[in-house]
Coordinates of C-alpha atoms and ligand atoms in Angstrom, one line a residue:
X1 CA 218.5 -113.7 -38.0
X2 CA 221.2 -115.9 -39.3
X3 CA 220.8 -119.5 -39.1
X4 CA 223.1 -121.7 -41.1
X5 CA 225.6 -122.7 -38.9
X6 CA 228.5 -121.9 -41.1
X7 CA 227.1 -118.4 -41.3
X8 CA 226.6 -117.9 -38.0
X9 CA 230.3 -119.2 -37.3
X10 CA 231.3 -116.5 -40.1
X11 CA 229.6 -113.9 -38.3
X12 CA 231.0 -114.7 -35.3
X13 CA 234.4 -114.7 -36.2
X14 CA 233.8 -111.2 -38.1
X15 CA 233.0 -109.6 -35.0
X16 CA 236.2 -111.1 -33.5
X17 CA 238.4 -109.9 -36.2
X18 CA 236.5 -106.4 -36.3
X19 CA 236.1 -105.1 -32.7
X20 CA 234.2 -102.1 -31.8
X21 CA 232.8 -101.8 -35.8
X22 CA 229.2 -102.0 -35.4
X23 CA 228.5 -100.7 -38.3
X24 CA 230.3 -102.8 -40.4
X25 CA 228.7 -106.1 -38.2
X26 CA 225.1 -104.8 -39.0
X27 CA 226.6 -104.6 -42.8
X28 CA 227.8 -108.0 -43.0
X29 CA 225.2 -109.7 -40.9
X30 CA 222.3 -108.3 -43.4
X31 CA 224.1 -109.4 -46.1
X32 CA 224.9 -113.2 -44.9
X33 CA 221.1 -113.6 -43.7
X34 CA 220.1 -112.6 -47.2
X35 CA 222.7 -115.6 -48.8
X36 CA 221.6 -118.5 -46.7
X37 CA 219.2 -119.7 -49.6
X38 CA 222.5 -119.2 -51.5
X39 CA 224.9 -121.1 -50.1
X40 CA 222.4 -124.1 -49.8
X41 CA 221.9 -123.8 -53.6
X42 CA 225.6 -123.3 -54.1
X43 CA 227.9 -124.7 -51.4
X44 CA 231.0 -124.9 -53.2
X45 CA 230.6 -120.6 -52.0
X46 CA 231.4 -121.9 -49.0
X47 CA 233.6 -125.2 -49.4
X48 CA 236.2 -123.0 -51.6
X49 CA 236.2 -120.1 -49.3
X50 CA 234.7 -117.4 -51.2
X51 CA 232.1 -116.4 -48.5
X52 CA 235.4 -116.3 -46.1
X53 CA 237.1 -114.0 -48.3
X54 CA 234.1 -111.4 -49.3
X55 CA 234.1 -110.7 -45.6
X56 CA 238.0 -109.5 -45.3
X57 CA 239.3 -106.1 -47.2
X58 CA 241.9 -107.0 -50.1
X59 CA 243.6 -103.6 -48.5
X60 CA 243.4 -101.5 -45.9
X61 CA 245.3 -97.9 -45.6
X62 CA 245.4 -95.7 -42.7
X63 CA 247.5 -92.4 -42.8
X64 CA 248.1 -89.5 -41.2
X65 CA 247.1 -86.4 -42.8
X66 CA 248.9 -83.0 -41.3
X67 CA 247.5 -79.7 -43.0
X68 CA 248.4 -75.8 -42.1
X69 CA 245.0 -73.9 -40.9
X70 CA 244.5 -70.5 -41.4
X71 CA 246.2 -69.2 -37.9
X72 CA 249.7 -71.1 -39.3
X73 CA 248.8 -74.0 -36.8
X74 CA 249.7 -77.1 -37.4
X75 CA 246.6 -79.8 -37.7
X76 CA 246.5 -83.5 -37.8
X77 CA 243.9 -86.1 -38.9
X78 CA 243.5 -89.7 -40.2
X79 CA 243.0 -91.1 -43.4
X80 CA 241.9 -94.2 -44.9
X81 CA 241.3 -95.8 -48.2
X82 CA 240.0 -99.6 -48.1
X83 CA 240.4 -101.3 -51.0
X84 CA 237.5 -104.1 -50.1
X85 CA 237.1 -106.3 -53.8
X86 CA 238.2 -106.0 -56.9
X87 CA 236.9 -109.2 -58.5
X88 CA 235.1 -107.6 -60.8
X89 CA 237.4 -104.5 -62.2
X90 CA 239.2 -101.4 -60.0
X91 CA 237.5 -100.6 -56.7
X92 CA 235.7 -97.7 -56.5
X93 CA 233.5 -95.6 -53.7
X94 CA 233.7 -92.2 -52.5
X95 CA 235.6 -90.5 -49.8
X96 CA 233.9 -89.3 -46.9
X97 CA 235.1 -86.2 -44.9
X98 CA 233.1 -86.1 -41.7
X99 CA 234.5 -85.8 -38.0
X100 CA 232.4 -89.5 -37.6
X101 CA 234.7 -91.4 -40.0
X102 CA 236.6 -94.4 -38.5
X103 CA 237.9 -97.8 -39.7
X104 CA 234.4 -99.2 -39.3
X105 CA 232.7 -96.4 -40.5
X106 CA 234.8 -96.9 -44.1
X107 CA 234.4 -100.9 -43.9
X108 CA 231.1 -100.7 -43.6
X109 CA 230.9 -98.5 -47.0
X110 CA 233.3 -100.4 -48.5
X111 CA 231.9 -103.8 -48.1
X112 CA 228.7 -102.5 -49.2
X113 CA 230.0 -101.0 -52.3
X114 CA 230.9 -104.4 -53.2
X115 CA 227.3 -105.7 -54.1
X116 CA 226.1 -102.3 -54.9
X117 CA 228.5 -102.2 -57.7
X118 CA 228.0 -105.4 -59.0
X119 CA 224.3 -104.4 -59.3
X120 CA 224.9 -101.6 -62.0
X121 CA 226.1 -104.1 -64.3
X122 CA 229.1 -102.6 -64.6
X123 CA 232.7 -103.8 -64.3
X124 CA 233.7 -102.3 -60.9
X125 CA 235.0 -103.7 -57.5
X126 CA 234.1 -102.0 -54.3
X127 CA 236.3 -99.6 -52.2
X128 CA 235.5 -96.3 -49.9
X129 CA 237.9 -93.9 -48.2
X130 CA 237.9 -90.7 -46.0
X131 CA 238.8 -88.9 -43.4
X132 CA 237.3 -87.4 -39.6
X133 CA 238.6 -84.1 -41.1
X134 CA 235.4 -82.1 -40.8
X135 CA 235.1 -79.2 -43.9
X136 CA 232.1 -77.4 -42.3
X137 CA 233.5 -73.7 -41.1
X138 CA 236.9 -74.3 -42.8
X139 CA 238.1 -72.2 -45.3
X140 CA 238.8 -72.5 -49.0
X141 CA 242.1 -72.5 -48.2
X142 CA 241.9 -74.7 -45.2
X143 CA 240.2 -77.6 -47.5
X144 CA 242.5 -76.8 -50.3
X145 CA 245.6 -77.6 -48.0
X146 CA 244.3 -80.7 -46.3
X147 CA 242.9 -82.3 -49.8
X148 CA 246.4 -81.8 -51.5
X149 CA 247.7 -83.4 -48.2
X150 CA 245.4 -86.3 -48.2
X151 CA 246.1 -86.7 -52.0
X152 CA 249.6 -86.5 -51.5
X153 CA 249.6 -90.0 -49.4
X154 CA 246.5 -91.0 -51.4
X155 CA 248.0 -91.1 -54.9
X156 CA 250.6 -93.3 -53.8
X157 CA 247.8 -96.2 -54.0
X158 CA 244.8 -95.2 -56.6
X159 CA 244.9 -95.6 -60.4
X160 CA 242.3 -95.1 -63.0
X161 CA 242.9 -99.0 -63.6
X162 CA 243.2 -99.5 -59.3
X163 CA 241.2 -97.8 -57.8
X164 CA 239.2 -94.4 -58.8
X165 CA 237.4 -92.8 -55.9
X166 CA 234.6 -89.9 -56.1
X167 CA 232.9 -88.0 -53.0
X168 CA 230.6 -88.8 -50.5
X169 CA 229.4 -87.0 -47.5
X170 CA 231.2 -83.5 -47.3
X171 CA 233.2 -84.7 -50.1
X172 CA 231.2 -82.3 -53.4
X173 CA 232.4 -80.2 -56.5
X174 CA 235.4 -78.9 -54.4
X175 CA 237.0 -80.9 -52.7
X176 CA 237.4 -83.2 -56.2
X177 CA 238.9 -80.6 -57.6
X178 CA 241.6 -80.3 -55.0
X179 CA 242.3 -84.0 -55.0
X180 CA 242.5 -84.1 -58.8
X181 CA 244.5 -81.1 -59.3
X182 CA 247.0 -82.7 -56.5
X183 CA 247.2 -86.0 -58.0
X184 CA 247.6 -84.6 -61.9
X185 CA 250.5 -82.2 -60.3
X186 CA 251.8 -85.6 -58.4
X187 CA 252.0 -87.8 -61.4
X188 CA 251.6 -85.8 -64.2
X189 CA 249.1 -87.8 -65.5
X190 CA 246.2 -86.5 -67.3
X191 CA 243.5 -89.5 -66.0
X192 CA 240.3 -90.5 -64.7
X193 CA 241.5 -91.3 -61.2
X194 CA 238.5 -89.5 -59.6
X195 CA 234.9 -89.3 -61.2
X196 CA 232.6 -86.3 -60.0
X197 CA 235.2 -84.4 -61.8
X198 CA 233.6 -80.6 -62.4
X199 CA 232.7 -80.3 -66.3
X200 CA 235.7 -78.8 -67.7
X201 CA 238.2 -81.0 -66.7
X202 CA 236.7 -84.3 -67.6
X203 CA 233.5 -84.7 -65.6
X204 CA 230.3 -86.4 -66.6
X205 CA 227.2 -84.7 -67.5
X206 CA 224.5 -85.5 -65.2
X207 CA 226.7 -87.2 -62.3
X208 CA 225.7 -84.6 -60.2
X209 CA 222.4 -85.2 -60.3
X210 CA 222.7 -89.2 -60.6
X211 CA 222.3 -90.6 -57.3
X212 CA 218.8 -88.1 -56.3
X213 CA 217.6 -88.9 -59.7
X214 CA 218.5 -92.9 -59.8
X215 CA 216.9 -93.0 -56.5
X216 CA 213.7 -91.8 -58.2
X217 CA 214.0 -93.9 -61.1
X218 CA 214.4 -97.0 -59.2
X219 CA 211.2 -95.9 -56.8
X220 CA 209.6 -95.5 -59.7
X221 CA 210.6 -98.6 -60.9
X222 CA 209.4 -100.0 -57.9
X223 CA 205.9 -98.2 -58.0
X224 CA 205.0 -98.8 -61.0
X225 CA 205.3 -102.6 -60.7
X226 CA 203.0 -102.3 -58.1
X227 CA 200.1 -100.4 -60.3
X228 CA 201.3 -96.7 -58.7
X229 CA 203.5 -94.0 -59.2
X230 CA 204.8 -90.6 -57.5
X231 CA 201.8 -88.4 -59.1
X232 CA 200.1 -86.7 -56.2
X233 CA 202.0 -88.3 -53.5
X234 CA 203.6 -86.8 -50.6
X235 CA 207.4 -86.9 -50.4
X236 CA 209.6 -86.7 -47.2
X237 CA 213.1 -86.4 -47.8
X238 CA 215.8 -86.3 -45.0
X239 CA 219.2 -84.2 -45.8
X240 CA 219.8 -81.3 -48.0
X241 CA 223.0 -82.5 -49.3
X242 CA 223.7 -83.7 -53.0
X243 CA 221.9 -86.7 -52.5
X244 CA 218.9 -85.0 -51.6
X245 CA 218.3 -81.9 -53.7
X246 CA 217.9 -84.0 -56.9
X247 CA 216.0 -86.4 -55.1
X248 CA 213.5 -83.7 -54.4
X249 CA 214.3 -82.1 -58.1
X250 CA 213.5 -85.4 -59.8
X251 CA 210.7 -86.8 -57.4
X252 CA 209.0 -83.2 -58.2
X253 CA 209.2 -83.5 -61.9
X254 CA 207.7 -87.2 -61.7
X255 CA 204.3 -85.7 -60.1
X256 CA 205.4 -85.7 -56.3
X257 CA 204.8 -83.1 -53.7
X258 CA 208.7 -82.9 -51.5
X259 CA 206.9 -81.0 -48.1
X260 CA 210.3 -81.6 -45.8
X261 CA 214.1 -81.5 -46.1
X262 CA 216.7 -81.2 -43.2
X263 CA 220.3 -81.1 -42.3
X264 CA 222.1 -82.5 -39.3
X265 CA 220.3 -79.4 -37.0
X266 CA 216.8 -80.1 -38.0
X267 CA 214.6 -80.0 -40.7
X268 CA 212.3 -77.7 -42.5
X269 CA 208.1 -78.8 -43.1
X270 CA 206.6 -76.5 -46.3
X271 CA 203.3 -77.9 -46.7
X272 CA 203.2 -76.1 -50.0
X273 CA 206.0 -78.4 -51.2
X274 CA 209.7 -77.4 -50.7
X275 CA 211.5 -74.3 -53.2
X276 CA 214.2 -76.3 -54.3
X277 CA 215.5 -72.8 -55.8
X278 CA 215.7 -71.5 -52.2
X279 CA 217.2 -74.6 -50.4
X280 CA 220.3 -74.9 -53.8
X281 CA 220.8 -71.2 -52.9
X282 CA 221.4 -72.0 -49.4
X283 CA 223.2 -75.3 -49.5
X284 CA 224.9 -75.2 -52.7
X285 CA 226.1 -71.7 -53.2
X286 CA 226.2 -70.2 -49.8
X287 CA 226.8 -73.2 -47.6
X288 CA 224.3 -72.4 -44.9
X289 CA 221.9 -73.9 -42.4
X290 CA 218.3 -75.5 -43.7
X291 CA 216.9 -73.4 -40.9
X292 CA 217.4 -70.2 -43.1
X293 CA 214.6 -71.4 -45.6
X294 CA 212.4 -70.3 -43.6
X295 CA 213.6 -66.7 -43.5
X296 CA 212.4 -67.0 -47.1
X297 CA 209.6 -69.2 -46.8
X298 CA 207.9 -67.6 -43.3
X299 CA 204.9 -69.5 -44.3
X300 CA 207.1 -72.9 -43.9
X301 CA 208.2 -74.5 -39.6
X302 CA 211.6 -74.7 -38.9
X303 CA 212.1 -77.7 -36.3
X304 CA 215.3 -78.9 -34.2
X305 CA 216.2 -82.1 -34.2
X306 CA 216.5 -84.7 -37.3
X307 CA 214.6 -87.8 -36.1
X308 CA 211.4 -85.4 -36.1
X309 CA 210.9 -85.3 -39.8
X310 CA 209.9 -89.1 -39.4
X311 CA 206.9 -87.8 -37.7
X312 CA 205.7 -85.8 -40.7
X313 CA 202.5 -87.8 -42.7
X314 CA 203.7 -88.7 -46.4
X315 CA 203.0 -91.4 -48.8
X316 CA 206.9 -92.2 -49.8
X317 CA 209.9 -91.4 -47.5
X318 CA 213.2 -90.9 -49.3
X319 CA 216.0 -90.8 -46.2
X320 CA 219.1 -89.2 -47.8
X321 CA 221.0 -88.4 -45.6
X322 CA 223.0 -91.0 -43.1
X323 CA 223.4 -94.2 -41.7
X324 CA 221.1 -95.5 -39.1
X325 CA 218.6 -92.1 -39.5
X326 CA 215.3 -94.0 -39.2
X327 CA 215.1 -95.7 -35.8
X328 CA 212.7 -98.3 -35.2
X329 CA 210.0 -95.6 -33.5
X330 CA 211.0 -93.7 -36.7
X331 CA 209.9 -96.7 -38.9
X332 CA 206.9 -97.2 -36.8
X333 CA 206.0 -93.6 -36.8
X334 CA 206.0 -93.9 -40.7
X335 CA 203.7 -96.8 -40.7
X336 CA 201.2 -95.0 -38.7
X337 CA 201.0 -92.3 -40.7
X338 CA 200.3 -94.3 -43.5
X339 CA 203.6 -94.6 -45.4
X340 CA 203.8 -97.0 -48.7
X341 CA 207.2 -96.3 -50.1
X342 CA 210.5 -96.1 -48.4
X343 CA 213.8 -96.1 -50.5
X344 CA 217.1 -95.4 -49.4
X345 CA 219.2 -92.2 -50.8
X346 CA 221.8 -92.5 -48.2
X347 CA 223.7 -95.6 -47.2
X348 CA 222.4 -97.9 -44.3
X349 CA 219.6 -95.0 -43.3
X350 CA 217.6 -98.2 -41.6
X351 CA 218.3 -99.8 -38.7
X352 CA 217.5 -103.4 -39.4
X353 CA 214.4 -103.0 -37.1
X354 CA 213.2 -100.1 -39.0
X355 CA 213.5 -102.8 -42.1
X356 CA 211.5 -105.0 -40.5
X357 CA 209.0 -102.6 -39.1
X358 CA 208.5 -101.9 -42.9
X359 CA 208.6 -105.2 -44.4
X360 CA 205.9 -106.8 -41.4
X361 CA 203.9 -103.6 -42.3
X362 CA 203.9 -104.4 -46.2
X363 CA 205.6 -101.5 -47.3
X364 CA 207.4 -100.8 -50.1
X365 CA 211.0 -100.8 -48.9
X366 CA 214.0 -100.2 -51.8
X367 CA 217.2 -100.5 -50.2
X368 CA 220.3 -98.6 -50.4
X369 CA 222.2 -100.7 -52.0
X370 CA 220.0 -100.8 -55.3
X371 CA 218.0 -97.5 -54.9
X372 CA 221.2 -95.3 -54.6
X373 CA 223.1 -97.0 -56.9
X374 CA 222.9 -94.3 -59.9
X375 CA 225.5 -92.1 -58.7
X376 CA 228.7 -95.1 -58.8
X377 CA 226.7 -96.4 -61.8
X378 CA 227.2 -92.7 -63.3
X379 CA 230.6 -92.4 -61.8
X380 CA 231.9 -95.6 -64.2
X381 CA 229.7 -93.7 -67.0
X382 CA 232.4 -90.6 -66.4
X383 CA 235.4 -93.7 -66.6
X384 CA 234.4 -94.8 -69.8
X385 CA 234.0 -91.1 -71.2
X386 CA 237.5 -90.4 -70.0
X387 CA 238.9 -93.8 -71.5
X388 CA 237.2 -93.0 -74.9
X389 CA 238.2 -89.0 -74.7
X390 CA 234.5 -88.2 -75.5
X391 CA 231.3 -86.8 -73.4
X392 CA 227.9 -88.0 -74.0
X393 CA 225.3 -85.3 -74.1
X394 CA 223.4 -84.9 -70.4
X395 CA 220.3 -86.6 -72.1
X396 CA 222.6 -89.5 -73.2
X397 CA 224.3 -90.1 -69.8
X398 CA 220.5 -89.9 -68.3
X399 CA 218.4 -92.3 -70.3
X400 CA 222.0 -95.0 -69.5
X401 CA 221.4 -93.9 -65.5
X402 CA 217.1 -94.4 -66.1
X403 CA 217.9 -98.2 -67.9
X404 CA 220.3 -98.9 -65.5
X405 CA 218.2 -98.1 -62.3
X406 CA 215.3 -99.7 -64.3
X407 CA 217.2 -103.0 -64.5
X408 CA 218.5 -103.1 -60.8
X409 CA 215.0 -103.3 -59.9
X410 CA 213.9 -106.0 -62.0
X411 CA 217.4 -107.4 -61.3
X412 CA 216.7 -107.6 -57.3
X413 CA 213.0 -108.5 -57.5
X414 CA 213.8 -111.3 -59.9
X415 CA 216.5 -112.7 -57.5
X416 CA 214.3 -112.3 -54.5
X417 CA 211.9 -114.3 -56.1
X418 CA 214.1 -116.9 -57.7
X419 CA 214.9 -117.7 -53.8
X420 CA 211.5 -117.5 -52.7
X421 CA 211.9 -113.8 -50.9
X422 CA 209.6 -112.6 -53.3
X423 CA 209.1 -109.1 -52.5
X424 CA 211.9 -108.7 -50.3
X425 CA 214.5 -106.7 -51.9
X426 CA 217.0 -106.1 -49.1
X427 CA 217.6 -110.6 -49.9
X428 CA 217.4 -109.4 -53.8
X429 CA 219.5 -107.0 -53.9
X430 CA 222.2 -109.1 -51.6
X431 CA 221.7 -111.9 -53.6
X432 CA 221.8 -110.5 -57.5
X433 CA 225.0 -108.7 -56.1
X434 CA 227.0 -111.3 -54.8
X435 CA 226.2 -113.8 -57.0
X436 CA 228.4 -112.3 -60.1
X437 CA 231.3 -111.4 -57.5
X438 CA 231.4 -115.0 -56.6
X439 CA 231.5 -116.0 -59.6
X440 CA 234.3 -114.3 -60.6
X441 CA 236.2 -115.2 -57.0
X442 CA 235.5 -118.2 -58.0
X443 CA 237.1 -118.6 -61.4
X444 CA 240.2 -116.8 -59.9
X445 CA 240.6 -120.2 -57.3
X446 CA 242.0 -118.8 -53.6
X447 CA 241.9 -114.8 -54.0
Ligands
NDP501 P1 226.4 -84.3 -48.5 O1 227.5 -84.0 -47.7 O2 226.2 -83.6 -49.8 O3 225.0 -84.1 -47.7 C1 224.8 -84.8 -46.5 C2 223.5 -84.4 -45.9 O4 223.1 -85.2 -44.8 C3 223.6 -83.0 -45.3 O5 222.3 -82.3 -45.4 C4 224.0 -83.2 -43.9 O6 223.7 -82.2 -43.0 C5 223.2 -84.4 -43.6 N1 223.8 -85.2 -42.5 C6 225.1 -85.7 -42.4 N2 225.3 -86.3 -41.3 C7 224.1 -86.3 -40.6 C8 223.7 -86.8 -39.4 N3 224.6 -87.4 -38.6 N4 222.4 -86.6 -39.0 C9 221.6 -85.9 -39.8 N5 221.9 -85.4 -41.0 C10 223.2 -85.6 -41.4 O7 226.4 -85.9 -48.8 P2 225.6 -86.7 -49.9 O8 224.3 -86.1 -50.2 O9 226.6 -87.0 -51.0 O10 225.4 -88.1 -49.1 C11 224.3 -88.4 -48.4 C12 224.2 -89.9 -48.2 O11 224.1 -90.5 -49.5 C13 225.4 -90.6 -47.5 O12 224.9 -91.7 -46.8 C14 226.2 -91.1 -48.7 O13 227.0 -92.2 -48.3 C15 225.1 -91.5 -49.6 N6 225.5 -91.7 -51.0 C16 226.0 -90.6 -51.7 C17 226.3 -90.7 -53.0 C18 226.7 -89.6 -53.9 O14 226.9 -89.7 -55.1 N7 227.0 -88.4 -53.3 C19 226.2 -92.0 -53.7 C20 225.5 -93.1 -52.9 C21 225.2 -92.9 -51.6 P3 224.9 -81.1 -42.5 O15 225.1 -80.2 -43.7 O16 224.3 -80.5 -41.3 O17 226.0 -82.0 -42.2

């Protein structure tokens, strides 16, 4: 709970300013209750109105997007690119195409990306952007048409010096190659406007694979400051999506046993430990349902439902899928099955009573904002290859994505403990986030 009074009257007025964004409230709130030992320290963050200003998008840009579907029928859906910070070099986030994308829904992302971005180290401001348009049962065709559409307003604002976004959910391999073949055919420009570009037209190595893997890094991280690691333990991991298939690769190859994965239907328990080979197969190259692994695997349950996964007993719980997946019951459901590590794949996964479930309950919780971190860290990894005209070998790009992740940890533990929240890594992460941002708003007088 916020308590400074300035904060509280910040919050406040967010709310006003933000109506019906209740995402983007729970966003800011954690993040101001994690700076109050902050701005006591520093309270010139307040008295020249940087904490005012962190709170209110540079840019906001909503457009319509009309597209042709298949029948010759005209469609029509909304786009938006907020452009949150750029204190500390071109925003950058991911698009989102999901029918549950609204301003509030993209603020939320994009205000988050702020601190998250910050935390790789790198120079990068914050941004996110999207659409409702939803990709699942469209065609090839279909998604071609509306990305070149959305691109076609898009371009008018982004800039591999602006603003360089990359995907998110139902945003993968395809739909960046629409949006960058749109934009190079726009401009005719040859650039690194969008990272998670496919390998033969300027992608990274390994930035495919960079967010499931960070996450494991940085739970590793984590572990292993704590005397433990992931050999022997039992892994749940919510989504099947890109997040989470190389969370469950990498968490594998570091000694762990993955037993559940889902999709937005329900989720699949293999108490032999999950066939990544089978769930790629179906996700990645057939674009199917996560109930078909068990066509497969009969040995393996198919269940309805996503909350239900929760219930399953593991030692470390990687959500990967959405915002706001574990409910409090989730959260306490963990604990009483004896859960030690929780780290976030997705964005936001928690409610902020599943946090504190966690936290009261001593367990290991990462947040999203550091554990998730790897796949923007890689995305500016893909920039600089494209500034320099050169790619770093996939073993290159992965030990910079293992140091990175590495240091976020020690980054957010340090800082939670400079402010006497030692242990608590949601206040870390907030804090060893904001703190260079400031700085910089800072130097740059009103901004
Ligand atoms: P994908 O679209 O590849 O996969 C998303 C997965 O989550 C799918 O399995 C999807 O199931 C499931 N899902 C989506 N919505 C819901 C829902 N409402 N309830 C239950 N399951 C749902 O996305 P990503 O893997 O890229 O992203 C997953 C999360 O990770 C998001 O929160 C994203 O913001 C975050 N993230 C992604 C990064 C990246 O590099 N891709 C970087 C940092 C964070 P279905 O197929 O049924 O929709």
């Amino acid at each position: 709970m916020i308590t400074n009074e300035y904060l509280k009257g910040l919050m406040e007025d967010v709310k006003k300013r933000n109506p019906g964004e209740p995402e983007f409230h729970q966003a800011v709130s954690e993040v101001l209750e994690s700076l109050e030992p902050v701005v006591e320290k520093y309270p010139e963050f307040i008295e020249k109105g940087v904490l005012a200003s962190i709170v209110e998008p540079e840019r906001i840009i909503k457009f319509r997007v009309p597209w042709v579907d298949d029948a010759g029928k005209v469609q029509i859906n909304r786009g938006f690119r907020i452009q949150f910070n750029s204190a500390i070099g071109p925003y950058k986030g991911g698009l989102r195409f999901h029918p549950s994308v609204y301003e509030g829904i993209i603020k939320f992302l994009g205000f988050e990306q702020i601190f998250k971005n910050s935390l790789t180290g790198l120079p990068i401001g914050g941004g996110k952007g999207g659409s409702d348009f939803d990709p699942k049962g469209k065609s090839d065709g279909e998604v071609m048409r509306f990305c070149q559409s959305f691109m076609t307003e898009l371009a008018k604002h982004i800039g591999a010096d602006t603003d360089v976004p990359a995907g998110d959910i139902g945003v993968g391999a395809r739909e960046i190659g629409y949006l960058f073949g749109q934009y190079k055919r726009l401009r005719n420009e040859f650039t690194g406007v969008l990272t998670g570009k496919g390998l033969t037209y300027g992608g990274s190595l390994a930035r495919k694979e960079a967010t499931g893997y960070g996450l494991c890094y940085f739970t590793d991280a984590m572990m292993k400051d704590h005397g433990d690691s992931f050999k022997g333990k039992t892994v749940v991991i919510s989504g099947s999506g890109n997040v989470a298939i190389y969370a469950c690769e990498k968490a594998t190859a570091l000694g762990g046993k993955v037993v559940a994965m889902s999709d937005s239907n329900g989720y699949v328990y293999d108490k032999n430990g999950i066939d990544l080979a089978t769930v790629k197969e179906i996700k990645e190259v057939r674009r199917g349902r996560i109930k078909e692994y068990v066509i497969v695997h009969p040995e393996a349950e198919y269940h309805e439902g996503c909350s239900g996964i929760w219930t399953i007993k593991c030692d470390v719980a990687l959500p990967c899928a959405t915002q706001n997946e574990i409910s409090e019951e989730s959260a306490k459901a963990l604990v009483k099955n004896g859960v030690k590590v929780v780290a976030e794949g997705a964005n936001m996964p928690s409610t902020p009573e599943a946090i504190h479930t966690f936290q009261k309950a001593g367990v290991l919780f990462g947040p999203a904002k550091a554990a998730n971190a790897g796949g923007v860290a890689t995305s500016a990894l893909e920039m600089s290859q494209n500034s320099m005209r050169y790619s770093w070998t996939f073993e290159e790009v992965d030990a910079k994505l293992h140091d990175i992740m590495v240091n976020i940890y020690h980054n957010a533990a340090n800082a939670a403990e400079e402010f006497g929240m030692k242990g608590n890594l949601v206040a870390g992460a907030n804090i060893a986030g904001f703190m260079k941002v400031a700085k910089s708003m800072l130097a740059y007088g009103v901004c």
